[in-house]
Amino acid sequence: MRAVVLGSNPWSLRVTDDWPEPVAGSGQVVVRVLGVGICGSDLALASGRRRAPAYPWVPGHEAFGDVVATGTGVDQGRVGQRVVIEPNYPCLRCPACRSGRTSMCPDRVIVGFTAPGTLASLVPVPAPFAWPVPGDWADTDAVCAEPLTVALAAIRRSGAKPGSRCLVVGTGSQGTLLCVALAAYGITPSVLEPHDGRRELAVSLGATAAAPDATGFEIVFETSGAEPALTEAIRRAAPGGTVVLIGLGSEDTRVDTGLVVRRQLVLQGSLIYDHPGDFAATIESAIRSPGRVLRASYPLDQVSEAFRAAREVPGKTWIRLT
Ligand SMILES: [Zn+2]
Ligand SMILES: [Zn+2]
């Protein structure tokens, strides 16, 4: 089958036609992949900042497609079903999993990073991690389901309520999806983003640009992981406010703990989503057209161009496999 493979050199992406086809194991479905979104973690892998367990490696994790085969123990009626893939498989047995926080499972399988990714014609998926797509979702919405779930889980963990005064720091594709999700909660988020194109995209989807001196936000979402952005996020939070950290910072990121103490801020980390509640919430959510954050799509043959665009184009880039 066709697949994108990454070599051990940075950005060495190519398409191969003879990658081995998967078969549906017990409890699995095989999905014919139709589209894959590209996000910052894929770029980290392609650039070599993050290492794959082996090379050549199939990257990609934000995918949708059609079920084409079922393994033993899976309802054969699922063949033909359009699904989105939840690309993190927790063990479901450890204390973290049993407490409902599967995102913290130490044995979690991470598709595209610790297990082969979704930039392939066919991928095997544990059946409960292939979620049926609502009939009124366009392909462009389905390709955004995974990062949308990251956004919705962050909002759930933040305790935001309709009317909460929210700030989103950083409007890359994840920050922009957060704005779309907040709008569905009746919240018009303010945004702080130095890149004009990214800020304008978020504003065009219903956010407002924060005034240069705006402070007093009850909930601040920091999506970049960069130290200057974290500093701004903490500086602009209201007394007693919550700063939700979604961007993965580095070990030596500095935090003004004096300000955190004096303002009695809550720092809330938010890592992906918990199975099965968060994906179920996305599928049932009233959020429509998350695909509006997409700005560029490429056929599989142009995977290198797609990754290049994902670095430079505001909004999200995705790859079509049809
Ligand atoms: Zn992602
Ligand atoms: Zn576990």
XYZ file of C-alpha atoms and ligand atoms in Angstrom:
324
model
C 0.000 0.000 0.000
C 0.988 3.655 -0.198
C 2.481 5.340 2.849
C 4.533 8.383 3.753
C 7.842 7.465 5.318
C 10.229 9.706 7.193
C 13.932 8.901 6.983
C 16.435 9.559 9.776
C 17.512 12.881 8.200
C 15.365 15.955 9.015
C 12.485 16.583 6.557
C 13.316 13.453 4.513
C 9.691 12.600 3.734
C 8.780 10.453 0.735
C 5.883 8.367 -0.527
C 6.372 4.645 -0.956
C 4.038 2.260 -2.816
C 5.130 -0.994 -1.202
C 4.546 -0.557 2.526
C 3.052 -3.738 4.088
C -0.747 -3.722 4.420
C -2.207 -4.225 7.893
C -4.767 -6.924 8.694
C -7.485 -6.402 11.285
C -6.379 -8.134 14.496
C -8.725 -9.190 17.252
C -10.756 -6.204 18.456
C -9.493 -4.001 15.626
C -10.877 -2.343 12.527
C -8.827 -1.417 9.467
C -9.471 2.150 8.290
C -8.886 3.351 4.722
C -7.454 6.792 5.500
C -8.956 9.733 3.586
C -7.330 12.720 5.267
C -4.615 13.555 7.813
C -4.057 16.898 9.538
C -0.556 18.121 10.357
C 0.224 19.684 13.729
C 3.238 20.990 15.621
C 4.149 17.599 17.060
C 4.364 16.122 13.525
C 6.686 18.988 12.575
C 8.827 18.274 15.656
C 9.188 14.673 14.470
C 9.905 15.598 10.836
C 12.502 18.183 11.879
C 14.307 15.683 14.106
C 13.568 17.633 17.330
C 11.570 14.580 18.369
C 12.891 11.123 17.447
C 10.906 8.201 16.079
C 11.509 4.744 17.594
C 12.750 3.481 14.191
C 13.438 4.717 10.650
C 11.942 4.728 8.083
C 8.893 5.800 10.098
C 5.259 6.479 9.106
C 4.191 9.787 10.764
C 0.727 11.341 11.233
C -2.011 11.056 13.864
C -4.959 13.366 13.043
C -6.924 11.154 10.664
C -10.331 10.127 9.388
C -11.435 7.508 6.879
C -13.723 4.552 6.230
C -13.750 1.176 7.973
C -12.888 -1.491 5.378
C -12.332 -4.577 7.569
C -13.116 -5.812 11.067
C -11.251 -8.301 13.264
C -12.748 -10.952 15.523
C -15.004 -9.583 18.213
C -15.917 -6.461 16.221
C -19.366 -5.836 14.705
C -18.981 -6.560 10.956
C -21.698 -3.983 10.350
C -19.060 -1.323 10.926
C -17.581 -1.922 7.443
C -18.298 1.193 5.404
C -18.593 3.439 8.475
C -16.887 6.859 8.298
C -14.727 7.288 11.400
C -12.255 9.618 13.091
C -9.316 8.023 14.885
C -8.539 8.730 18.554
C -4.756 8.281 18.212
C -3.793 7.586 21.839
C -4.386 4.110 23.236
C -4.113 3.957 27.040
C -3.733 0.599 28.816
C -7.075 1.072 30.664
C -5.714 -0.969 33.620
C -3.209 1.255 35.503
C -4.163 3.617 38.387
C -4.196 6.679 36.068
C -6.493 4.917 33.599
C -8.755 3.581 36.346
C -9.081 7.099 37.783
C -10.302 8.309 34.380
C -7.126 10.239 33.520
C -6.028 8.050 30.624
C -3.952 10.936 29.237
C -1.492 10.216 32.072
C -1.223 6.473 31.379
C 2.516 5.623 31.465
C 1.941 2.859 28.893
C -0.122 4.966 26.489
C 0.490 4.095 22.807
C 0.886 7.335 20.840
C 0.032 6.856 17.166
C 2.609 8.473 14.918
C 5.212 8.655 17.724
C 5.466 5.337 19.583
C 3.375 3.353 17.067
C 3.288 3.777 13.260
C 1.210 6.762 12.147
C -1.773 7.398 9.923
C -0.148 8.774 6.755
C -0.821 5.451 5.032
C -3.621 4.078 2.858
C -4.710 1.609 5.554
C -4.260 1.665 9.336
C -5.323 -0.799 12.039
C -7.195 0.813 14.963
C -8.660 -0.695 18.165
C -12.406 -0.576 17.448
C -13.359 1.692 20.411
C -10.823 4.274 19.159
C -12.509 4.581 15.727
C -15.385 6.994 16.370
C -18.344 7.178 13.957
C -18.513 10.593 12.280
C -21.882 12.392 12.477
C -23.611 12.494 9.086
C -23.566 16.294 8.895
C -19.786 16.604 9.304
C -17.802 17.539 6.208
C -14.418 15.886 5.566
C -12.787 19.150 6.636
C -14.517 18.891 10.027
C -13.589 15.238 10.484
C -9.897 15.974 9.906
C -10.032 18.488 12.803
C -11.725 16.158 15.318
C -8.541 15.238 17.181
C -7.148 18.745 17.789
C -10.711 19.923 18.501
C -10.855 17.292 21.247
C -7.581 18.650 22.682
C -9.263 22.083 22.793
C -12.487 20.808 24.369
C -10.581 18.843 27.023
C -8.625 22.004 27.930
C -11.890 23.949 28.276
C -13.386 21.161 30.436
C -10.323 21.143 32.711
C -10.293 24.977 32.899
C -13.713 25.190 34.505
C -14.757 27.905 31.977
C -18.454 28.712 31.945
C -20.576 30.639 29.449
C -19.664 34.278 29.937
C -16.202 33.608 31.443
C -13.674 36.263 30.418
C -11.084 34.236 28.490
C -7.773 34.979 26.807
C -6.063 32.663 24.320
C -2.296 33.252 24.048
C -0.982 31.962 20.715
C -3.309 31.286 17.782
C -1.571 28.598 15.814
C -3.993 25.926 14.658
C -4.522 24.653 18.231
C -5.199 28.135 19.614
C -7.536 28.906 16.726
C -9.510 25.691 17.324
C -9.729 26.688 20.979
C -11.313 29.985 19.883
C -13.862 28.117 17.725
C -14.678 25.814 20.654
C -14.983 28.690 23.154
C -17.334 30.528 20.803
C -19.613 27.481 20.901
C -19.739 27.918 24.706
C -20.978 31.479 24.272
C -17.537 32.886 25.051
C -15.871 35.460 22.816
C -12.196 34.947 23.627
C -9.597 37.661 23.398
C -6.422 36.603 21.639
C -2.775 37.546 21.939
C -0.688 36.564 18.915
C 2.280 38.439 17.460
C 1.922 36.946 13.937
C -0.537 39.119 11.955
C -1.909 36.315 9.757
C -2.562 33.976 12.658
C -4.188 36.694 14.749
C -6.394 37.779 11.820
C -7.519 34.191 11.218
C -8.634 33.846 14.863
C -10.437 37.199 14.685
C -12.172 36.160 11.440
C -13.497 33.100 13.312
C -15.039 35.136 16.125
C -12.234 36.048 18.552
C -11.221 39.625 19.370
C -7.673 40.956 19.440
C -6.695 41.756 23.053
C -5.864 45.386 23.751
C -2.132 45.861 24.450
C -2.767 46.473 28.160
C -5.797 44.189 28.684
C -5.619 42.238 31.954
C -8.052 40.643 34.398
C -8.876 37.470 32.450
C -10.555 34.788 34.562
C -9.149 32.028 32.376
C -6.063 32.233 30.187
C -5.108 29.448 27.762
C -1.401 29.337 26.839
C -0.954 27.278 23.667
C 2.634 27.956 22.555
C 4.878 26.675 25.362
C 7.187 29.656 24.778
C 8.455 31.508 27.861
C 7.500 35.067 26.747
C 3.952 33.815 26.026
C 3.729 32.154 29.453
C 4.920 35.367 31.087
C 2.157 37.300 29.287
C -0.431 34.652 30.172
C 0.351 34.953 33.905
C 0.603 38.746 33.796
C -2.846 39.094 32.254
C -4.716 36.661 34.514
C -7.220 38.071 37.037
C -6.667 37.576 40.787
C -7.808 34.029 41.536
C -7.756 33.215 37.830
C -6.711 30.012 36.108
C -3.882 29.748 33.583
C -4.280 26.614 31.465
C -1.021 25.390 29.936
C -1.517 23.467 26.696
C 1.778 24.223 24.975
C 4.623 21.960 26.034
C 7.366 24.190 27.418
C 10.964 23.193 28.004
C 12.491 22.311 31.373
C 14.164 25.685 31.850
C 11.034 27.832 31.308
C 10.875 30.482 34.037
C 7.653 31.346 35.863
C 7.107 34.465 38.021
C 6.039 32.526 41.104
C 5.764 35.747 43.127
C 2.972 36.912 40.848
C 1.330 33.474 40.973
C 1.331 33.583 44.788
C 0.199 37.208 45.168
C -2.642 36.769 42.681
C -3.423 33.250 43.945
C -3.499 31.895 40.412
C -4.200 28.291 39.511
C -1.785 26.785 36.965
C -3.617 23.948 35.226
C -1.727 21.695 32.825
C -3.796 20.110 30.069
C -2.409 17.164 28.096
C -4.470 15.776 25.196
C -7.768 14.125 26.308
C -9.120 11.265 28.385
C -10.703 8.140 26.898
C -13.547 7.732 26.183
C -15.296 10.834 27.537
C -13.533 13.577 25.625
C -13.855 12.097 22.121
C -17.469 11.185 22.895
C -18.038 14.843 23.845
C -16.518 16.026 20.558
C -18.723 13.712 18.506
C -21.815 14.888 20.417
C -20.800 18.546 20.590
C -22.781 21.298 18.967
C -19.608 22.738 17.455
C -20.043 22.949 13.723
C -17.509 23.587 11.011
C -14.274 23.297 12.984
C -12.839 22.768 9.498
C -12.882 26.558 9.117
C -9.392 26.550 10.694
C -8.033 24.697 7.644
C -6.220 26.877 5.186
C -4.312 24.515 2.888
C -4.671 20.950 1.617
C -2.293 18.833 -0.441
C -2.444 15.443 -2.165
C -0.285 12.685 -0.688
C 2.326 13.064 -3.438
C 3.066 16.585 -2.185
C 3.720 15.606 1.421
C 6.960 17.615 1.595
C 5.182 20.750 0.378
C 2.403 20.094 2.905
C 4.849 19.932 5.804
C 6.553 23.089 4.586
C 3.199 24.898 4.393
C 2.268 23.677 7.876
C 5.277 25.571 9.203
C 4.420 28.814 7.446
C 0.700 29.106 6.638
C -1.674 30.411 9.351
C -4.389 27.886 10.186
C -4.135 24.181 9.681
C -2.734 22.189 6.757
C -3.965 18.706 5.830
C -3.193 15.929 3.358
C -5.857 14.220 1.214
C -5.332 10.528 0.517
C -8.056 10.104 -2.093
Zn -1.819 16.844 16.671
Zn -2.992 3.055 31.797
